[in-house]
């Protein structure tokens, strides 16, 4: 039997390391092949270099990070702020999906603070959906295949949606044992320290990543460091409502009990849509 495969599809170099790297490392430890695919070059991420040089730097850093975690790296397909949902990019993303044949796709949330992230999520979802459609032609052409795919969405920036409503994951992955390796992978993106400080006031991006992982661990009530995930609806992606991430990671995967029950007694529809139990409101 061939090894199972997972791919992380994100917008920019370093996005995977911020929110998805720990889960990838745990899957690799469990015997899975892992892949990293950033759709954008990261060419906008510098106040020191022009677009072409920035693209070279970001690609080198992304390859170093992928090599560090034992992942296969896939080159980007467009520039920053040009990740726009449409036929041209969708055919390219779908081609990578068909080449890799993943059982698990990790990607951005469908609601996040910037369009590149959200458009990447939409492209990843549609490309995964199209993996069985024989008459859908990818770029370059790749044959369809019938295996199941499950898509998982990571947490949005700041653990809230674009209008600041708190978001709680439907499951956590315990990344404590691989946290330091995830930090080293993020540190490969050296050019981002100056850029994030200059444009977003994020003076230490490693500290920001550690804060997020610690916050997810605190919300889990169990782990020191964690990554949070939402599992996409399975219809059209897999024949059964399976959860391969939970199966692969075992005790390192913790479902949120508030999303196991069919309903949330005594809570309003708006509360349920955010998934924020009362005792966690102060923690967000």
mmCIF file of C-alpha atoms in Angstrom:
data_model
loop_
_atom_site.group_PDB
_atom_site.id
_atom_site.type_symbol
_atom_site.label_atom_id
_atom_site.label_comp_id
_atom_site.label_asym_id
_atom_site.label_seq_id
_atom_site.Cartn_x
_atom_site.Cartn_y
_atom_site.Cartn_z
ATOM 1 C CA UNK A 1 0.000 0.000 0.000
ATOM 2 C CA UNK A 2 1.341 3.463 -0.921
ATOM 3 C CA UNK A 3 2.047 6.009 1.788
ATOM 4 C CA UNK A 4 -0.699 8.478 2.557
ATOM 5 C CA UNK A 5 -0.150 12.087 1.565
ATOM 6 C CA UNK A 6 -1.084 15.512 2.913
ATOM 7 C CA UNK A 7 -0.614 18.923 1.294
ATOM 8 C CA UNK A 8 -0.745 22.381 2.835
ATOM 9 C CA UNK A 9 -1.992 25.016 0.367
ATOM 10 C CA UNK A 10 -1.449 28.577 1.544
ATOM 11 C CA UNK A 11 -1.210 32.046 0.074
ATOM 12 C CA UNK A 12 2.286 33.306 0.877
ATOM 13 C CA UNK A 13 5.656 31.939 1.940
ATOM 14 C CA UNK A 14 5.560 31.599 5.772
ATOM 15 C CA UNK A 15 1.747 31.173 6.006
ATOM 16 C CA UNK A 16 2.127 27.394 6.344
ATOM 17 C CA UNK A 17 4.705 27.735 9.105
ATOM 18 C CA UNK A 18 2.507 30.150 11.068
ATOM 19 C CA UNK A 19 -0.622 27.988 11.284
ATOM 20 C CA UNK A 20 -0.136 24.514 9.729
ATOM 21 C CA UNK A 21 3.432 23.337 10.226
ATOM 22 C CA UNK A 22 2.949 21.478 13.498
ATOM 23 C CA UNK A 23 0.176 19.365 12.033
ATOM 24 C CA UNK A 24 2.299 18.587 8.971
ATOM 25 C CA UNK A 25 5.188 17.503 11.193
ATOM 26 C CA UNK A 26 2.943 15.177 13.199
ATOM 27 C CA UNK A 27 1.590 13.639 10.002
ATOM 28 C CA UNK A 28 5.132 13.076 8.789
ATOM 29 C CA UNK A 29 5.967 11.413 12.121
ATOM 30 C CA UNK A 30 2.945 9.168 11.557
ATOM 31 C CA UNK A 31 4.440 8.055 8.226
ATOM 32 C CA UNK A 32 2.717 10.414 5.803
ATOM 33 C CA UNK A 33 4.316 12.190 2.854
ATOM 34 C CA UNK A 34 3.857 15.947 3.253
ATOM 35 C CA UNK A 35 3.822 18.766 0.675
ATOM 36 C CA UNK A 36 3.920 22.573 0.835
ATOM 37 C CA UNK A 37 2.321 24.753 -1.855
ATOM 38 C CA UNK A 38 2.227 28.544 -1.589
ATOM 39 C CA UNK A 39 0.217 30.089 -4.413
ATOM 40 C CA UNK A 40 1.915 33.501 -4.345
ATOM 41 C CA UNK A 41 5.579 34.355 -4.771
ATOM 42 C CA UNK A 42 5.683 36.737 -1.826
ATOM 43 C CA UNK A 43 7.051 39.396 -4.172
ATOM 44 C CA UNK A 44 5.301 42.175 -2.248
ATOM 45 C CA UNK A 45 6.980 41.272 1.027
ATOM 46 C CA UNK A 46 9.891 43.710 1.101
ATOM 47 C CA UNK A 47 10.622 47.388 1.516
ATOM 48 C CA UNK A 48 14.295 46.808 0.603
ATOM 49 C CA UNK A 49 14.277 44.774 -2.633
ATOM 50 C CA UNK A 50 12.445 44.971 -5.947
ATOM 51 C CA UNK A 51 9.828 42.411 -6.975
ATOM 52 C CA UNK A 52 12.176 40.059 -8.828
ATOM 53 C CA UNK A 53 14.768 39.894 -6.050
ATOM 54 C CA UNK A 54 12.113 39.542 -3.375
ATOM 55 C CA UNK A 55 10.610 36.616 -5.285
ATOM 56 C CA UNK A 56 14.014 34.901 -5.348
ATOM 57 C CA UNK A 57 14.586 35.450 -1.644
ATOM 58 C CA UNK A 58 11.139 34.241 -0.630
ATOM 59 C CA UNK A 59 11.445 31.102 -2.788
ATOM 60 C CA UNK A 60 14.809 30.245 -1.252
ATOM 61 C CA UNK A 61 13.434 30.702 2.261
ATOM 62 C CA UNK A 62 10.343 28.594 1.494
ATOM 63 C CA UNK A 63 12.460 25.778 0.067
ATOM 64 C CA UNK A 64 14.666 25.852 3.164
ATOM 65 C CA UNK A 65 11.620 25.625 5.439
ATOM 66 C CA UNK A 66 10.133 22.740 3.452
ATOM 67 C CA UNK A 67 13.459 20.914 3.519
ATOM 68 C CA UNK A 68 13.702 21.379 7.275
ATOM 69 C CA UNK A 69 10.344 19.691 7.911
ATOM 70 C CA UNK A 70 10.848 16.996 5.276
ATOM 71 C CA UNK A 71 8.213 18.295 2.861
ATOM 72 C CA UNK A 72 8.084 18.435 -0.920
ATOM 73 C CA UNK A 73 7.973 22.077 -2.077
ATOM 74 C CA UNK A 74 5.811 23.213 -4.991
ATOM 75 C CA UNK A 75 6.612 26.522 -6.754
ATOM 76 C CA UNK A 76 4.127 29.427 -6.641
ATOM 77 C CA UNK A 77 1.809 30.237 -9.528
ATOM 78 C CA UNK A 78 1.144 33.986 -9.179
ATOM 79 C CA UNK A 79 2.217 37.164 -7.356
ATOM 80 C CA UNK A 80 0.954 38.735 -4.139
ATOM 81 C CA UNK A 81 -2.499 40.354 -4.356
ATOM 82 C CA UNK A 82 -3.145 38.448 -7.589
ATOM 83 C CA UNK A 83 -4.631 35.333 -6.033
ATOM 84 C CA UNK A 84 -8.049 35.763 -7.588
ATOM 85 C CA UNK A 85 -10.522 32.917 -7.882
ATOM 86 C CA UNK A 86 -10.883 32.072 -11.560
ATOM 87 C CA UNK A 87 -10.428 29.361 -14.160
ATOM 88 C CA UNK A 88 -6.730 29.982 -14.857
ATOM 89 C CA UNK A 89 -5.496 29.608 -11.275
ATOM 90 C CA UNK A 90 -8.015 26.897 -10.443
ATOM 91 C CA UNK A 91 -6.706 24.675 -13.236
ATOM 92 C CA UNK A 92 -3.146 25.104 -11.911
ATOM 93 C CA UNK A 93 -4.069 24.303 -8.311
ATOM 94 C CA UNK A 94 -6.132 21.313 -9.437
ATOM 95 C CA UNK A 95 -3.116 20.004 -11.381
ATOM 96 C CA UNK A 96 -1.004 20.002 -8.215
ATOM 97 C CA UNK A 97 -3.785 18.224 -6.306
ATOM 98 C CA UNK A 98 -3.884 15.507 -8.969
ATOM 99 C CA UNK A 99 -0.102 15.163 -8.992
ATOM 100 C CA UNK A 100 0.110 14.806 -5.215
ATOM 101 C CA UNK A 101 -3.112 12.775 -4.745
ATOM 102 C CA UNK A 102 -3.517 13.850 -1.092
ATOM 103 C CA UNK A 103 -5.939 12.365 1.395
ATOM 104 C CA UNK A 104 -5.670 15.545 3.482
ATOM 105 C CA UNK A 105 -5.638 19.150 2.262
ATOM 106 C CA UNK A 106 -4.759 21.831 4.820
ATOM 107 C CA UNK A 107 -5.572 25.412 3.860
ATOM 108 C CA UNK A 108 -6.662 28.841 5.063
ATOM 109 C CA UNK A 109 -10.085 29.585 6.561
ATOM 110 C CA UNK A 110 -12.804 30.751 4.198
ATOM 111 C CA UNK A 111 -13.063 33.943 6.287
ATOM 112 C CA UNK A 112 -9.819 35.720 7.184
ATOM 113 C CA UNK A 113 -8.363 39.203 7.414
ATOM 114 C CA UNK A 114 -7.123 39.394 3.810
ATOM 115 C CA UNK A 115 -8.362 38.382 0.382
ATOM 116 C CA UNK A 116 -5.265 36.392 -0.631
ATOM 117 C CA UNK A 117 -5.958 33.963 2.217
ATOM 118 C CA UNK A 118 -9.657 33.619 1.475
ATOM 119 C CA UNK A 119 -9.179 33.252 -2.281
ATOM 120 C CA UNK A 120 -6.523 30.587 -1.656
ATOM 121 C CA UNK A 121 -8.978 28.673 0.512
ATOM 122 C CA UNK A 122 -11.630 28.842 -2.205
ATOM 123 C CA UNK A 123 -9.170 27.649 -4.848
ATOM 124 C CA UNK A 124 -7.960 24.798 -2.641
ATOM 125 C CA UNK A 125 -11.519 23.679 -1.915
ATOM 126 C CA UNK A 126 -12.614 23.750 -5.563
ATOM 127 C CA UNK A 127 -9.415 22.066 -6.760
ATOM 128 C CA UNK A 128 -9.930 19.285 -4.230
ATOM 129 C CA UNK A 129 -13.572 18.935 -5.290
ATOM 130 C CA UNK A 130 -12.518 18.596 -8.942
ATOM 131 C CA UNK A 131 -10.110 15.728 -8.316
ATOM 132 C CA UNK A 132 -12.704 13.128 -9.436
ATOM 133 C CA UNK A 133 -14.106 15.059 -12.419
ATOM 134 C CA UNK A 134 -12.724 13.296 -15.491
ATOM 135 C CA UNK A 135 -13.814 16.010 -17.927
ATOM 136 C CA UNK A 136 -12.213 18.825 -15.924
ATOM 137 C CA UNK A 137 -8.915 19.694 -17.630
ATOM 138 C CA UNK A 138 -6.111 20.940 -15.394
ATOM 139 C CA UNK A 139 -3.062 23.031 -16.309
ATOM 140 C CA UNK A 140 -0.929 21.108 -17.056
ATOM 141 C CA UNK A 141 -3.312 18.226 -17.848
ATOM 142 C CA UNK A 142 -3.393 15.553 -15.149
ATOM 143 C CA UNK A 143 -5.739 12.569 -14.860
ATOM 144 C CA UNK A 144 -8.543 12.561 -12.311
ATOM 145 C CA UNK A 145 -8.574 9.956 -9.538
ATOM 146 C CA UNK A 146 -11.302 8.501 -7.310
ATOM 147 C CA UNK A 147 -9.713 8.533 -3.835
ATOM 148 C CA UNK A 148 -11.279 10.412 -0.925
ATOM 149 C CA UNK A 149 -10.024 13.882 0.042
ATOM 150 C CA UNK A 150 -10.728 15.725 3.285
ATOM 151 C CA UNK A 151 -10.154 19.478 3.503
ATOM 152 C CA UNK A 152 -9.265 21.201 6.782
ATOM 153 C CA UNK A 153 -9.209 24.961 7.403
ATOM 154 C CA UNK A 154 -6.755 26.477 9.872
ATOM 155 C CA UNK A 155 -7.584 29.328 12.219
ATOM 156 C CA UNK A 156 -7.888 32.914 10.932
ATOM 157 C CA UNK A 157 -5.393 35.571 11.904
ATOM 158 C CA UNK A 158 -6.000 36.737 15.454
ATOM 159 C CA UNK A 159 -8.469 33.866 16.000
ATOM 160 C CA UNK A 160 -11.301 36.059 14.758
ATOM 161 C CA UNK A 161 -13.160 36.662 11.515
ATOM 162 C CA UNK A 162 -12.740 39.854 9.423
ATOM 163 C CA UNK A 163 -15.228 41.771 11.571
ATOM 164 C CA UNK A 164 -13.540 40.675 14.815
ATOM 165 C CA UNK A 165 -15.954 37.964 15.917
ATOM 166 C CA UNK A 166 -14.019 35.287 17.842
ATOM 167 C CA UNK A 167 -13.565 31.918 16.168
ATOM 168 C CA UNK A 168 -13.064 28.666 18.045
ATOM 169 C CA UNK A 169 -11.850 25.553 16.181
ATOM 170 C CA UNK A 170 -13.827 22.349 15.932
ATOM 171 C CA UNK A 171 -10.681 20.401 16.854
ATOM 172 C CA UNK A 172 -7.185 20.999 18.153
ATOM 173 C CA UNK A 173 -3.928 19.273 17.277
ATOM 174 C CA UNK A 174 -1.316 19.044 20.028
ATOM 175 C CA UNK A 175 1.831 20.565 18.512
ATOM 176 C CA UNK A 176 3.799 20.760 21.763
ATOM 177 C CA UNK A 177 6.249 18.015 20.791
ATOM 178 C CA UNK A 178 7.054 19.654 17.439
ATOM 179 C CA UNK A 179 6.678 23.296 18.430
ATOM 180 C CA UNK A 180 10.391 24.085 18.398
ATOM 181 C CA UNK A 181 10.802 22.513 14.961
ATOM 182 C CA UNK A 182 7.877 24.594 13.687
ATOM 183 C CA UNK A 183 9.574 27.702 15.076
ATOM 184 C CA UNK A 184 12.800 26.796 13.265
ATOM 185 C CA UNK A 185 10.866 26.358 10.025
ATOM 186 C CA UNK A 186 9.249 29.779 10.438
ATOM 187 C CA UNK A 187 12.664 31.286 11.221
ATOM 188 C CA UNK A 188 13.775 30.225 7.721
ATOM 189 C CA UNK A 189 11.650 33.128 6.443
ATOM 190 C CA UNK A 190 14.248 35.638 7.594
ATOM 191 C CA UNK A 191 13.191 38.412 5.225
ATOM 192 C CA UNK A 192 9.820 38.664 6.921
ATOM 193 C CA UNK A 193 11.075 40.155 10.162
ATOM 194 C CA UNK A 194 11.726 43.572 8.590
ATOM 195 C CA UNK A 195 8.637 43.464 6.372
ATOM 196 C CA UNK A 196 6.158 42.539 9.094
ATOM 197 C CA UNK A 197 7.614 45.056 11.503
ATOM 198 C CA UNK A 198 7.472 47.855 8.922
ATOM 199 C CA UNK A 199 3.966 47.139 7.597
ATOM 200 C CA UNK A 200 2.045 45.363 10.353
ATOM 201 C CA UNK A 201 3.834 46.294 13.565
ATOM 202 C CA UNK A 202 4.755 42.666 14.121
ATOM 203 C CA UNK A 203 8.268 43.197 15.466
ATOM 204 C CA UNK A 204 8.898 39.534 16.218
ATOM 205 C CA UNK A 205 7.003 37.149 13.964
ATOM 206 C CA UNK A 206 8.356 34.154 15.910
ATOM 207 C CA UNK A 207 6.843 35.556 19.096
ATOM 208 C CA UNK A 208 3.546 36.112 17.269
ATOM 209 C CA UNK A 209 3.490 32.503 16.107
ATOM 210 C CA UNK A 210 4.302 31.251 19.616
ATOM 211 C CA UNK A 211 1.556 33.431 21.090
ATOM 212 C CA UNK A 212 -1.004 31.985 18.668
ATOM 213 C CA UNK A 213 0.066 28.385 19.352
ATOM 214 C CA UNK A 214 -0.053 28.968 23.098
ATOM 215 C CA UNK A 215 -3.489 30.592 22.786
ATOM 216 C CA UNK A 216 -4.804 27.565 20.882
ATOM 217 C CA UNK A 217 -3.355 25.278 23.530
ATOM 218 C CA UNK A 218 -5.016 27.286 26.282
ATOM 219 C CA UNK A 219 -8.387 27.132 24.522
ATOM 220 C CA UNK A 220 -8.071 23.359 24.185
ATOM 221 C CA UNK A 221 -7.835 23.108 27.965
ATOM 222 C CA UNK A 222 -5.313 20.288 27.512
ATOM 223 C CA UNK A 223 -2.271 21.183 25.401
ATOM 224 C CA UNK A 224 0.589 23.622 25.913
ATOM 225 C CA UNK A 225 0.806 24.470 22.198
ATOM 226 C CA UNK A 226 -1.755 23.635 19.532
ATOM 227 C CA UNK A 227 -3.101 24.342 16.064
ATOM 228 C CA UNK A 228 -6.829 24.702 15.524
ATOM 229 C CA UNK A 229 -8.777 23.231 12.606
ATOM 230 C CA UNK A 230 -12.199 23.155 10.984
ATOM 231 C CA UNK A 231 -13.102 20.132 8.840
ATOM 232 C CA UNK A 232 -14.837 20.979 5.570
ATOM 233 C CA UNK A 233 -18.138 19.325 4.668
ATOM 234 C CA UNK A 234 -17.351 15.968 3.015
ATOM 235 C CA UNK A 235 -20.047 15.900 0.312
ATOM 236 C CA UNK A 236 -18.409 15.794 -3.117
ATOM 237 C CA UNK A 237 -14.950 15.267 -1.662
ATOM 238 C CA UNK A 238 -15.203 11.814 -0.095
ATOM 239 C CA UNK A 239 -17.678 8.973 -0.169
ATOM 240 C CA UNK A 240 -17.964 8.854 3.609
ATOM 241 C CA UNK A 241 -17.862 11.423 6.383
ATOM 242 C CA UNK A 242 -14.336 10.512 7.445
ATOM 243 C CA UNK A 243 -11.832 12.389 9.604
ATOM 244 C CA UNK A 244 -8.385 11.164 8.499
ATOM 245 C CA UNK A 245 -6.566 13.785 10.569
ATOM 246 C CA UNK A 246 -8.102 12.412 13.757
ATOM 247 C CA UNK A 247 -7.358 8.848 12.666
ATOM 248 C CA UNK A 248 -3.733 9.616 11.818
ATOM 249 C CA UNK A 249 -2.890 11.631 14.932
ATOM 250 C CA UNK A 250 -4.760 9.725 17.626
ATOM 251 C CA UNK A 251 -4.214 11.252 21.061
ATOM 252 C CA UNK A 252 -2.636 14.359 19.504
ATOM 253 C CA UNK A 253 -6.068 15.239 18.066
ATOM 254 C CA UNK A 254 -8.753 16.645 20.369
ATOM 255 C CA UNK A 255 -12.297 17.276 19.087
ATOM 256 C CA UNK A 256 -14.130 20.282 20.457
ATOM 257 C CA UNK A 257 -17.068 18.767 22.374
ATOM 258 C CA UNK A 258 -19.249 21.753 21.488
ATOM 259 C CA UNK A 259 -19.136 20.648 17.849
ATOM 260 C CA UNK A 260 -19.852 16.970 18.400
ATOM 261 C CA UNK A 261 -23.426 17.389 19.588
ATOM 262 C CA UNK A 262 -26.087 18.026 16.952
ATOM 263 C CA UNK A 263 -27.147 21.239 18.654
ATOM 264 C CA UNK A 264 -26.041 23.684 21.329
ATOM 265 C CA UNK A 265 -28.922 23.945 23.816
ATOM 266 C CA UNK A 266 -29.668 27.392 25.099
ATOM 267 C CA UNK A 267 -27.445 29.232 22.640
ATOM 268 C CA UNK A 268 -28.426 31.625 19.890
ATOM 269 C CA UNK A 269 -27.803 30.952 16.206
ATOM 270 C CA UNK A 270 -25.193 33.725 16.062
ATOM 271 C CA UNK A 271 -23.297 32.204 18.984
ATOM 272 C CA UNK A 272 -23.350 28.781 17.335
ATOM 273 C CA UNK A 273 -21.989 30.189 14.086
ATOM 274 C CA UNK A 274 -18.933 31.486 15.940
ATOM 275 C CA UNK A 275 -18.678 28.409 18.125
ATOM 276 C CA UNK A 276 -17.768 30.281 21.309
ATOM 277 C CA UNK A 277 -18.813 28.516 24.525
ATOM 278 C CA UNK A 278 -19.582 31.009 27.306
ATOM 279 C CA UNK A 279 -16.588 30.077 29.477
ATOM 280 C CA UNK A 280 -14.195 30.881 26.607
ATOM 281 C CA UNK A 281 -15.477 34.352 25.787
ATOM 282 C CA UNK A 282 -12.984 36.067 28.063
ATOM 283 C CA UNK A 283 -10.094 34.022 26.662
ATOM 284 C CA UNK A 284 -10.527 35.315 23.115
#
